[in-house]
Amino acid sequence: MTTLLIAEHDNGSLKEPTARALTAALAIGGDVQVLVAGKDCGAAAAEAARLAGVTKVLHAESDALAHQLAEPLAALIVALAAPYDAIVAAATSTGKNTMPRVAALLDVMQVSDVTGVVAADTFERPIYAGNAIETVQSPEAKRVLTVRSSAFKAAEAGGAAAVEPVDAAAAVAAGSAFVGAEIARLERPELTSARIVVSGGRAFQSAENFRKYLEPLADKLGAAIGASRAAVDAGYAPNDYQVGQTGKVVAPDLYIACGISGAIQHLAGMKDAKVIVAINKDPDAPIFQVADYGLVGDVFTLLPEFEKAL
Amino acid sequence: MKVLVPVKRVVDFNVKVRVRPDGSGVDLQNVKMAMNPFDEIAVEEALRLREAGKASEIVVVSVGPAQAAETIRTGLAMGADRGILVKSDFSTEPLGVAKALRAVVEAEQPRLVILGKQAIDDDCNQTGQMLAALLGWPQATFASKLVIEGDAATVTREVDGGHETLALTLPAIVTTDLRLNEPRYASLPNIMKAKKKPIDEKTPEELGVDLTPRLKVLKVVEPKGQRSGTRVATVAELVDKLKNEAQVL
Ligand SMILES: Cc1cc2nc3c(=O)[nH]c(=O)nc-3n(C[C@@H](O)[C@H](O)[C@H](O)COP(=O)(O)OP(=O)(O)OC[C@H]3O[C@@H](n4cnc5c(N)ncnc54)[C@H](O)[C@@H]3O)c2cc1C
Ligand SMILES: Cc1cc2nc3c(=O)[nH]c(=O)nc-3n(C[C@H](O)[C@H](O)[C@H](O)COP(=O)(O)OP(=O)(O)OC[C@H]3O[C@@H](n4cnc5c(N)ncnc54)[C@H](O)[C@@H]3O)c2cc1C
């Protein structure tokens, strides 16, 4: 049995979800090969070759692959698919965008957002905003999976796989073109892989307050910053800070929810954190029901105090 | 330009579902159902295109049981022109739904299909991408902004770390993210008017598609993880607990 893992990268380097999805791919059993498809992505391919457990890296170069557009990337994966029993990607925005396209071209029903590998054909995944966990069996000859990276530990470095160039002629742009991107340069740890996440909700009332009260605490803790949808919709925080069913799913060691009520859609994104702290002025806020430690009070007085106490 | 909007009937987002004790699934008896919130955003976007003179007709389509007609009515009450119900008693999977939608697209010939990025029940996030693949159309998923000029669509997408903008040539598939727009509420007169709008019924057989699910659900369980729920009185106590009891600081 052989699995093809689609690498998540920005051409220059490999992104952490790749190492996490690799752990899931290894749990399926058999060989795992990694596809690094991009433009001038040799460095990312070399990094993939150093992940422990990888038996081979396929390196595809094409102008059409520079921005990971779904049409050319899916066409390439389908062209390479024949020898593989499973095709796996992290459920990042690229993975979610591309893999269903691959699955449909292969006439396979995809299993999305896998959080557990039970057997080579049997997987666990959350449904209904994580209020239920479904175990599904895929009888498909080829299995196409996306993997929730927060559910798996990153595989270690220590491998030395061969990097093999592959023909990227199948990667043809078709009806879509990249115009531009605005990607925030993060000075803090990435939300989905951070050990500690400090998250803010509607309570902050303005973008200014959001930064003023959360950043010092996050800096002290070396934490990433997250937000509820209400905080994002109100413009207090950028959209990619959103934690929840329809935002990012995080599972840090410590999640500190500040002025967040605890709607089920928010809980879906953070309830697998090891330790949850809730700070809210409403003693009956639902967030306290999922918290390990609850502190009732005003974020505007408690957060500066918290920061000083560290 | 005709716009097709697939809409799904799902459990209302306010409902906290319960897992059946026998592990066979989620209890959906007497649970409030509604249009998938992302699909309301999709209908709204289509309406705005029509109001801007870019779309001529909006067709909402749902694949599901007879009750999915109610979801289509919701779209008609918001302002869509007519509906198509593909009747299926199977619990549908994205691949089957995408195949049914392909058949509808081939018959209706829309230039644009706007779907939700995910349905909030199964959270698959697949159908739009699958439909794009089956039709050989370009796709822009997780859209937060959509501009149509003639045969070109410029779409801003929410991606990890920020935004990305793509230029698509129509016909194309767009899936909606939360911040694309704020869907309107249907007014009472429009709800009344919607009752007279036509809903065409089709069967999967008529469309030549097989909706039998491929995946087998072996069991459905409650997520684990009960929390201690300790209340702390002061910041000092919190820091002490995090350091010494939870050992995460
Ligand atoms: C074996 C099995 C058993 C199941 N049992 C049940 C069950 O008992 N009860 C239950 O409720 N579900 C059940 N499901 C779930 C199944 O019915 C889902 O509808 C299906 O998996 C689609 O996933 P999704 O809605 O998350 O798709 P997504 O890809 O997340 O949907 C994205 C978008 O596609 C469009 N779309 C999706 N579905 C439709 C549709 N039917 N009609 C029109 N547009 C649509 C919408 O625009 C939607 O926003 C079962 C699934 C399987 C595989
Ligand atoms: C389709 C759909 C998808 C969604 N997806 C997501 C998602 O991915 N993520 C998400 O987060 N939400 C999501 N939501 C929204 C969700 O339902 C809630 O509306 C949202 O999470 C509420 O955010 P909040 O807790 O910040 O705001 P509120 O619910 O308004 O809560 C604010 C809290 O702050 C407390 N507070 C106020 N002032 C202070 C103060 N000075 N000090 C301390 N506490 C204070 C209040 O007591 C209250 O509990 C989704 C909704 C829908 C319909």
XYZ file of C-alpha atoms and ligand atoms in Angstrom:
665
model
C 0.000 0.000 0.000
C 1.274 3.456 -0.905
C -0.014 6.884 0.087
C 0.622 10.158 -1.724
C 0.770 13.136 0.632
C 0.272 16.554 -0.966
C 2.703 19.021 0.617
C 1.524 22.405 1.882
C 4.215 24.969 1.109
C 4.879 28.488 -0.159
C 7.547 27.315 -2.650
C 10.323 28.589 -0.363
C 9.534 26.363 2.593
C 7.328 23.572 3.794
C 4.388 24.502 6.051
C 3.845 22.727 9.326
C 0.499 21.102 8.420
C 2.478 18.854 6.041
C 4.358 17.228 8.921
C 1.113 16.787 10.827
C -0.735 15.282 7.868
C 2.278 12.980 7.423
C 1.569 11.497 10.854
C -1.951 10.677 9.682
C -0.628 9.272 6.391
C 1.827 7.034 8.258
C -1.011 5.778 10.475
C -2.748 4.448 7.350
C 0.241 2.107 6.924
C 2.539 1.331 4.002
C 4.825 3.723 2.118
C 4.281 7.457 2.134
C 5.508 9.580 -0.772
C 5.192 13.362 -0.799
C 4.280 15.539 -3.776
C 5.779 19.032 -3.702
C 4.214 20.858 -6.641
C 5.006 24.517 -7.245
C 7.314 26.972 -8.914
C 10.931 27.172 -7.707
C 9.952 24.908 -4.844
C 13.181 22.893 -4.613
C 13.838 24.071 -1.067
C 10.410 22.880 0.051
C 11.010 19.519 -1.656
C 14.348 19.152 0.130
C 12.635 19.893 3.436
C 9.972 17.265 2.734
C 12.715 14.708 2.059
C 14.043 15.234 5.579
C 10.764 14.283 7.292
C 11.050 10.920 9.032
C 8.952 8.224 7.383
C 8.848 9.679 3.867
C 10.108 7.150 1.301
C 10.222 9.425 -1.740
C 9.542 13.037 -2.720
C 8.020 13.885 -6.089
C 9.046 17.357 -7.172
C 6.892 19.058 -9.846
C 7.818 22.443 -11.307
C 5.527 24.583 -13.439
C 4.516 28.223 -13.822
C 0.914 27.043 -13.552
C 1.629 25.708 -10.055
C 3.140 28.898 -8.621
C 0.021 29.835 -6.660
C -1.466 26.407 -5.967
C -4.560 27.099 -8.084
C -7.028 24.238 -7.801
C -7.433 23.514 -11.521
C -3.785 22.797 -12.482
C -2.883 21.264 -9.103
C -5.835 18.856 -9.165
C -5.092 17.905 -12.776
C -1.490 17.084 -11.848
C -2.486 15.005 -8.814
C -4.974 13.037 -10.924
C -2.290 12.415 -13.561
C 0.017 11.014 -10.864
C -2.690 9.105 -8.961
C -2.527 5.666 -10.605
C -0.080 3.877 -8.283
C -1.513 5.165 -5.008
C -4.094 3.677 -2.652
C -4.670 6.890 -0.757
C -4.168 10.591 -1.479
C -3.925 12.794 1.569
C -3.655 16.532 2.218
C -3.945 18.728 5.271
C -7.330 20.472 5.514
C -5.790 23.900 4.936
C -7.394 26.397 2.577
C -5.330 24.882 -0.258
C -6.177 21.294 0.677
C -9.886 22.034 1.060
C -9.906 23.851 -2.251
C -8.081 21.187 -4.250
C -8.868 17.740 -2.896
C -12.618 17.560 -3.646
C -11.703 18.428 -7.234
C -9.267 15.516 -7.266
C -11.851 13.219 -5.707
C -14.542 14.085 -8.252
C -12.151 13.595 -11.181
C -11.301 10.160 -9.782
C -15.001 9.472 -9.083
C -14.280 8.946 -5.412
C -16.192 10.209 -2.377
C -13.742 12.176 -0.226
C -13.494 11.882 3.547
C -13.060 15.431 4.865
C -11.336 16.671 7.996
C -10.133 13.336 9.364
C -9.282 13.496 13.079
C -8.451 9.837 13.604
C -7.238 6.870 11.545
C -8.948 3.693 12.758
C -7.806 1.446 9.898
C -6.510 1.918 6.351
C -10.096 2.431 5.141
C -11.790 3.671 8.317
C -11.600 7.177 9.717
C -13.041 9.420 12.405
C -14.310 12.887 11.593
C -16.350 15.490 13.448
C -19.823 16.465 12.216
C -22.351 19.043 13.422
C -19.711 21.483 14.605
C -17.921 18.761 16.522
C -21.003 17.795 18.527
C -20.717 14.293 17.141
C -17.837 12.167 15.927
C -18.587 9.901 12.995
C -16.611 6.786 12.093
C -16.783 6.203 8.338
C -15.525 3.401 6.176
C -14.530 4.135 2.610
C -14.906 1.233 0.194
C -13.355 3.310 -2.622
C -10.419 1.753 -4.466
C -8.538 4.998 -3.959
C -9.173 6.991 -0.841
C -9.025 10.769 -0.931
C -8.695 12.393 2.474
C -8.191 15.765 4.060
C -6.726 15.720 7.535
C -7.392 18.130 10.381
C -3.838 19.019 11.269
C -4.551 20.044 14.866
C -5.566 16.440 15.580
C -2.131 15.012 14.732
C 1.357 15.663 16.108
C 3.948 16.828 13.608
C 6.233 14.071 12.316
C 9.876 14.624 13.256
C 12.748 15.427 10.970
C 15.419 12.764 10.509
C 14.577 11.253 7.132
C 16.664 11.244 3.966
C 14.338 10.379 1.115
C 15.263 10.780 -2.542
C 13.796 13.738 -4.413
C 12.622 12.748 -7.887
C 11.544 15.313 -10.500
C 8.180 14.493 -12.100
C 6.605 15.689 -15.322
C 4.240 18.595 -14.616
C 2.757 18.811 -18.128
C -0.679 17.862 -16.787
C -0.760 21.010 -14.645
C -2.580 23.261 -17.070
C -4.282 26.460 -15.945
C -7.950 26.325 -16.930
C -10.129 29.388 -16.672
C -8.649 30.882 -13.528
C -5.686 33.157 -13.009
C -3.955 34.513 -9.935
C -4.305 38.273 -9.551
C -2.803 38.994 -6.168
C -2.699 38.138 -2.479
C -2.505 39.909 0.819
C -0.943 37.535 3.274
C -0.270 38.901 6.735
C 3.297 38.518 7.933
C 2.961 37.001 11.345
C 5.313 37.985 14.113
C 3.647 35.505 16.394
C 3.251 31.755 16.244
C 0.801 30.452 13.646
C -2.684 29.999 15.098
C -3.189 26.333 14.245
C 0.164 25.159 15.553
C 0.708 27.503 18.528
C 1.142 25.975 21.991
C -0.881 28.783 23.560
C -3.749 30.757 21.997
C -5.249 33.923 23.480
C -8.601 34.654 21.890
C -10.873 37.674 22.044
C -14.565 38.248 21.363
C -17.104 40.981 20.955
C -16.330 42.240 24.474
C -13.387 44.308 23.205
C -15.589 46.838 21.418
C -12.913 48.078 19.009
C -9.890 46.982 17.001
C -7.799 49.272 19.170
C -8.886 47.617 22.389
C -8.513 44.194 20.847
C -4.824 44.880 20.213
C -4.212 46.921 23.336
C -5.502 44.272 25.738
C -4.650 41.017 23.972
C -1.244 41.668 22.418
C 0.749 42.303 25.617
C -0.647 39.116 27.165
C 0.009 37.108 23.996
C 3.553 38.493 23.799
C 4.268 37.543 27.390
C 2.966 33.997 26.788
C 4.496 33.586 23.325
C 0.946 32.921 22.172
C -0.962 33.210 18.910
C -4.047 35.438 18.865
C -7.476 34.183 17.848
C -10.928 35.734 17.680
C -14.607 34.893 17.644
C -16.604 35.488 14.501
C -18.341 38.417 16.179
C -14.961 40.092 16.746
C -13.933 39.465 13.130
C -17.254 40.611 11.662
C -17.063 43.793 13.725
C -13.605 44.445 12.303
C -11.688 44.083 15.585
C -9.506 41.320 14.145
C -8.521 40.086 10.655
C -10.600 37.297 9.144
C -7.919 34.646 9.433
C -7.955 35.014 13.233
C -11.400 33.411 13.356
C -11.550 30.263 15.437
C -14.543 27.988 15.010
C -16.619 25.708 12.841
C -16.194 27.982 9.864
C -12.811 29.401 10.798
C -9.684 27.711 12.107
C -9.665 24.677 14.317
C -7.035 24.793 17.036
C -5.926 22.347 19.705
C -3.255 24.130 21.737
C -2.041 23.177 25.222
C -3.716 26.303 26.550
C -6.629 28.317 25.108
C -7.625 31.519 26.858
C -11.070 32.781 25.779
C -11.546 36.432 26.714
C -14.964 38.044 26.392
C -16.283 35.179 24.252
C -19.717 33.785 25.061
C -19.105 30.225 23.885
C -21.468 29.700 20.930
C -21.355 26.118 19.598
C -19.768 27.372 16.372
C -16.904 28.859 18.378
C -16.523 25.810 20.625
C -16.169 23.642 17.514
C -12.866 25.345 16.851
C -11.235 25.095 20.273
C -12.772 22.454 22.472
C -9.934 20.010 21.859
C -7.487 22.338 23.594
C -5.798 20.572 26.511
C -6.607 23.323 28.987
C -9.280 25.989 28.480
C -9.476 29.213 30.457
C -12.543 31.461 30.201
C -12.621 35.082 31.282
C -16.080 36.627 31.025
C -18.112 39.080 33.051
C -21.276 37.006 32.741
C -21.107 34.129 35.257
C -23.682 32.219 33.180
C -21.850 32.468 29.844
C -21.846 29.022 28.174
C -18.075 29.210 27.701
C -17.687 28.362 31.409
C -19.259 24.947 30.749
C -16.325 23.895 28.599
C -13.618 25.646 30.604
C -11.156 24.027 32.996
C -10.693 27.330 34.769
C -13.209 30.143 34.790
C -12.626 33.675 35.990
C -15.643 35.979 36.215
C -14.867 39.630 35.612
C -14.071 42.436 33.225
C -11.438 41.759 30.562
C -10.333 45.381 30.659
C -9.147 45.055 34.256
C -8.279 41.346 34.358
C -6.084 41.097 31.247
C -3.560 43.773 32.306
C -3.458 42.100 35.732
C -2.920 38.704 34.114
C -0.067 40.035 32.020
C 1.655 41.549 35.038
C 1.259 38.370 37.074
C 3.277 36.319 34.579
C -27.049 35.696 -17.282
C -28.702 32.876 -15.400
C -27.401 32.071 -11.907
C -27.956 28.720 -10.211
C -27.856 28.515 -6.408
C -27.874 25.058 -4.771
C -29.362 25.221 -1.275
C -29.292 22.578 1.418
C -31.760 21.895 4.197
C -29.829 21.468 7.446
C -30.382 21.534 11.198
C -30.762 25.152 12.328
C -27.432 26.547 13.509
C -28.829 27.298 16.975
C -29.677 23.675 17.656
C -27.260 21.564 19.652
C -27.757 18.105 18.208
C -27.812 14.925 20.300
C -26.182 11.681 19.360
C -28.533 8.681 19.448
C -27.618 6.376 22.349
C -27.254 3.398 19.986
C -24.515 5.210 18.044
C -26.440 5.014 14.768
C -26.412 8.733 14.119
C -27.688 12.065 15.262
C -31.262 12.498 16.467
C -33.005 14.700 13.911
C -36.588 14.024 15.042
C -38.491 17.246 15.751
C -35.361 19.307 15.293
C -35.717 22.751 13.726
C -34.409 22.793 10.160
C -33.343 25.785 8.082
C -31.448 26.763 4.975
C -27.700 26.257 5.387
C -26.436 29.746 6.405
C -23.776 29.798 3.680
C -26.496 29.140 1.117
C -28.461 32.174 2.334
C -25.320 34.145 1.573
C -25.195 32.527 -1.876
C -28.837 33.437 -2.605
C -28.202 36.985 -1.382
C -25.198 37.370 -3.674
C -27.234 36.198 -6.654
C -29.994 38.683 -5.777
C -27.466 41.501 -5.613
C -26.161 40.521 -9.050
C -29.696 40.693 -10.399
C -30.290 44.061 -8.720
C -27.071 45.330 -10.318
C -28.360 44.220 -13.712
C -25.763 41.445 -14.046
C -28.047 38.466 -13.552
C -31.335 37.907 -15.318
C -32.723 34.834 -13.608
C -32.000 33.050 -10.333
C -32.819 29.376 -9.964
C -32.501 27.668 -6.571
C -32.052 23.922 -6.509
C -31.997 21.422 -3.678
C -31.261 17.733 -3.597
C -33.095 16.038 -0.765
C -36.374 14.783 0.674
C -39.788 16.352 -0.073
C -39.278 18.776 2.837
C -36.335 20.337 1.007
C -39.062 22.170 -0.947
C -39.432 24.377 2.166
C -35.793 25.365 1.833
C -36.354 26.199 -1.825
C -39.365 28.319 -0.755
C -37.081 30.234 1.598
C -34.866 31.084 -1.359
C -37.882 32.063 -3.451
C -39.138 34.269 -0.612
C -35.775 36.009 -0.524
C -36.321 36.776 -4.203
C -35.148 33.904 -6.407
C -37.306 33.276 -9.495
C -37.963 29.554 -9.465
C -36.925 26.298 -7.885
C -35.884 22.769 -8.762
C -36.162 19.904 -6.294
C -34.230 16.741 -7.011
C -36.035 14.280 -4.799
C -33.876 11.801 -2.963
C -34.598 9.632 0.026
C -30.972 8.716 0.450
C -28.892 10.841 2.745
C -26.908 12.578 0.089
C -23.134 12.743 -0.214
C -21.329 15.624 -1.940
C -20.245 13.480 -4.903
C -23.817 12.376 -5.600
C -25.138 15.895 -5.078
C -22.483 17.268 -7.431
C -23.519 14.738 -10.097
C -27.168 15.706 -9.746
C -26.205 19.378 -9.931
C -24.144 18.718 -13.057
C -27.243 17.313 -14.749
C -29.234 20.384 -13.686
C -26.486 22.691 -14.977
C -26.465 20.884 -18.313
C -30.214 21.375 -18.653
C -30.340 24.957 -17.371
C -27.068 26.316 -18.777
C -26.317 28.935 -16.084
C -23.153 31.031 -16.451
C -22.534 31.069 -12.719
C -23.234 28.641 -9.884
C -22.935 30.008 -6.344
C -22.813 27.463 -3.511
C -22.069 27.618 0.214
C -18.488 26.775 1.137
C -19.699 24.108 3.531
C -22.910 22.731 4.926
C -23.000 23.150 8.696
C -24.237 19.607 9.343
C -21.598 17.468 7.696
C -19.027 20.204 7.225
C -17.701 18.389 4.154
C -16.707 21.455 2.167
C -16.682 19.513 -1.108
C -19.739 19.988 -3.269
C -18.750 23.165 -5.142
C -15.259 21.926 -5.934
C -16.637 18.565 -7.094
C -19.200 20.217 -9.335
C -16.455 22.406 -10.847
C -14.358 19.301 -11.547
C -17.261 17.394 -13.132
C -18.108 20.336 -15.398
C -14.481 21.214 -16.134
C -15.191 24.767 -14.916
C -12.890 27.050 -12.943
C -13.643 27.571 -9.257
C -13.214 30.219 -6.600
C -13.988 28.876 -3.137
C -14.399 30.783 0.169
C -15.329 34.032 -1.589
C -15.492 37.260 0.399
C -15.958 39.508 -2.652
C -17.359 38.888 -6.121
C -17.282 41.268 -9.085
C -18.740 40.299 -12.470
C -17.805 42.208 -15.639
C -19.064 40.621 -18.838
C -17.538 37.155 -19.040
C -15.048 37.705 -16.231
C -15.422 37.223 -12.500
C -12.947 38.706 -10.055
C -13.145 36.915 -6.742
C -11.438 37.650 -3.444
C -11.012 34.491 -1.386
C -10.375 33.974 2.313
C -7.262 31.820 2.586
C -4.993 30.843 5.482
C -3.079 33.944 6.464
C -5.141 36.482 4.511
C -6.829 37.048 1.149
C -6.178 36.055 -2.430
C -7.745 37.414 -5.612
C -8.454 35.306 -8.695
C -9.742 36.158 -12.152
C -12.122 33.545 -13.562
C -13.605 33.166 -16.999
C -17.309 32.307 -16.926
C -18.955 29.860 -16.702
C -17.583 29.298 -13.211
C -18.268 28.042 -9.701
C -18.085 30.301 -6.653
C -18.508 29.183 -3.030
C -19.393 31.690 -0.325
C -17.579 32.567 2.879
C -19.224 34.320 5.817
C -18.141 37.830 4.971
C -19.373 37.970 1.390
C -22.584 39.735 2.436
C -25.362 39.926 5.038
C -28.379 38.000 3.733
C -31.716 39.831 3.780
C -34.815 38.647 5.574
C -37.776 37.724 3.424
C -40.595 40.261 3.746
C -44.147 39.074 4.332
C -45.356 40.087 0.831
C -42.407 38.231 -0.670
C -43.177 35.149 1.403
C -46.726 35.273 0.004
C -45.464 35.801 -3.539
C -43.046 32.886 -3.189
C -45.958 30.498 -2.690
C -46.912 31.037 -6.326
C -43.448 30.644 -7.780
C -42.877 27.324 -9.558
C -40.849 24.447 -8.140
C -40.018 21.798 -10.671
C -39.570 18.256 -9.331
C -37.071 15.832 -10.760
C -35.969 12.368 -9.784
C -32.359 11.192 -9.804
C -33.429 8.599 -12.411
C -34.670 11.331 -14.730
C -31.317 13.036 -14.363
C -29.502 9.752 -14.847
C -27.611 9.909 -11.561
C -27.118 7.401 -8.789
C -27.255 9.021 -5.343
C -26.512 5.875 -3.338
C -23.959 6.854 -0.682
C -20.475 5.448 -1.099
C -19.201 5.896 2.429
C -20.449 3.682 5.222
C -21.074 5.303 8.593
C -20.039 2.703 11.168
C -20.968 4.720 14.225
C -21.569 8.185 15.587
C -20.540 9.030 19.142
C -20.419 12.027 21.463
C -17.092 13.800 21.537
C -15.137 13.023 24.662
C -13.831 15.489 27.158
C -15.579 16.601 30.311
C -14.004 19.668 31.847
C -13.447 20.263 35.547
C -15.023 23.711 35.376
C -13.156 25.118 38.376
C -14.019 28.715 39.185
C -11.063 30.800 40.273
C -11.579 34.041 42.174
C -8.485 36.007 41.229
C -5.837 36.321 38.545
C -3.232 35.151 41.075
C -5.184 31.964 41.683
C -5.562 31.400 37.932
C -1.828 31.769 37.301
C -1.071 29.444 40.210
C -3.428 26.761 38.838
C -2.036 27.051 35.322
C 1.517 26.700 36.636
C 1.122 24.059 39.309
C -2.046 22.097 38.611
C -2.385 22.162 34.804
C 1.346 22.742 34.248
C 0.866 24.604 31.006
C 2.810 27.752 31.949
C -23.630 7.099 4.719
C -24.112 8.475 5.034
C -25.171 8.637 5.894
C -25.650 9.894 6.189
N -26.689 10.006 7.033
C -27.224 11.211 7.245
C -28.374 11.358 8.058
O -28.887 10.397 8.624
N -28.902 12.596 8.199
C -28.339 13.693 7.600
O -28.847 14.786 7.746
N -27.230 13.589 6.852
C -26.659 12.388 6.650
N -25.552 12.273 5.879
C -24.925 13.472 5.326
C -25.220 13.753 3.912
O -26.583 13.707 3.696
C -24.679 15.146 3.523
O -25.671 15.902 2.944
C -23.604 15.079 2.502
O -22.497 14.411 3.043
C -23.236 16.452 1.966
O -22.206 17.041 2.729
P -22.238 18.554 3.016
O -23.628 18.969 3.001
O -21.411 18.780 4.213
O -21.558 19.155 1.674
P -20.759 20.453 1.479
O -19.830 20.121 0.396
O -20.210 20.954 2.773
O -21.861 21.462 0.951
C -21.467 22.660 0.330
C -22.582 23.301 -0.465
O -23.059 22.426 -1.453
C -24.445 22.641 -1.702
N -25.182 21.430 -1.339
C -24.766 20.416 -0.541
N -25.721 19.476 -0.450
C -26.764 19.918 -1.204
C -28.037 19.402 -1.491
N -28.440 18.234 -0.987
N -28.847 20.093 -2.335
C -28.451 21.296 -2.867
N -27.242 21.837 -2.599
C -26.410 21.161 -1.791
C -24.844 23.792 -0.819
O -24.709 24.989 -1.559
C -23.805 23.714 0.305
O -23.601 24.941 0.960
C -25.046 11.043 5.599
C -23.965 10.882 4.774
C -23.494 9.615 4.481
C -22.310 9.460 3.607
C -23.013 29.660 9.870
C -22.382 30.222 11.084
C -21.035 29.997 11.283
C -20.377 30.522 12.390
N -19.055 30.259 12.563
C -18.420 30.759 13.644
C -17.036 30.483 13.863
O -16.368 29.801 13.073
N -16.452 31.016 14.960
C -17.140 31.790 15.876
O -16.530 32.242 16.847
N -18.432 32.048 15.683
C -19.089 31.563 14.590
N -20.400 31.867 14.408
C -21.021 32.886 15.288
C -21.454 32.383 16.640
O -22.758 31.834 16.527
C -21.469 33.563 17.652
O -22.306 34.577 17.165
C -20.102 34.167 17.956
O -19.168 33.156 18.252
C -20.211 35.135 19.102
O -18.980 35.780 19.344
P -18.647 36.369 20.780
O -18.646 35.276 21.777
O -17.405 37.177 20.664
O -19.813 37.425 21.003
P -21.024 37.395 22.021
O -21.822 36.161 21.903
O -21.683 38.707 21.894
O -20.312 37.321 23.429
C -19.590 38.341 24.006
C -19.257 37.889 25.420
O -18.396 38.828 26.030
C -18.778 39.015 27.374
N -18.342 40.353 27.731
C -18.797 41.536 27.260
N -18.087 42.557 27.792
C -17.172 42.009 28.606
C -16.126 42.542 29.419
N -15.884 43.859 29.491
N -15.370 41.683 30.137
C -15.600 40.342 30.068
N -16.546 39.787 29.311
C -17.333 40.610 28.585
C -20.277 38.831 27.383
O -20.700 38.404 28.678
C -20.477 37.743 26.322
O -20.456 36.456 26.917
C -21.085 31.318 13.319
C -22.448 31.537 13.133
C -23.098 31.005 12.031
C -24.552 31.244 11.849
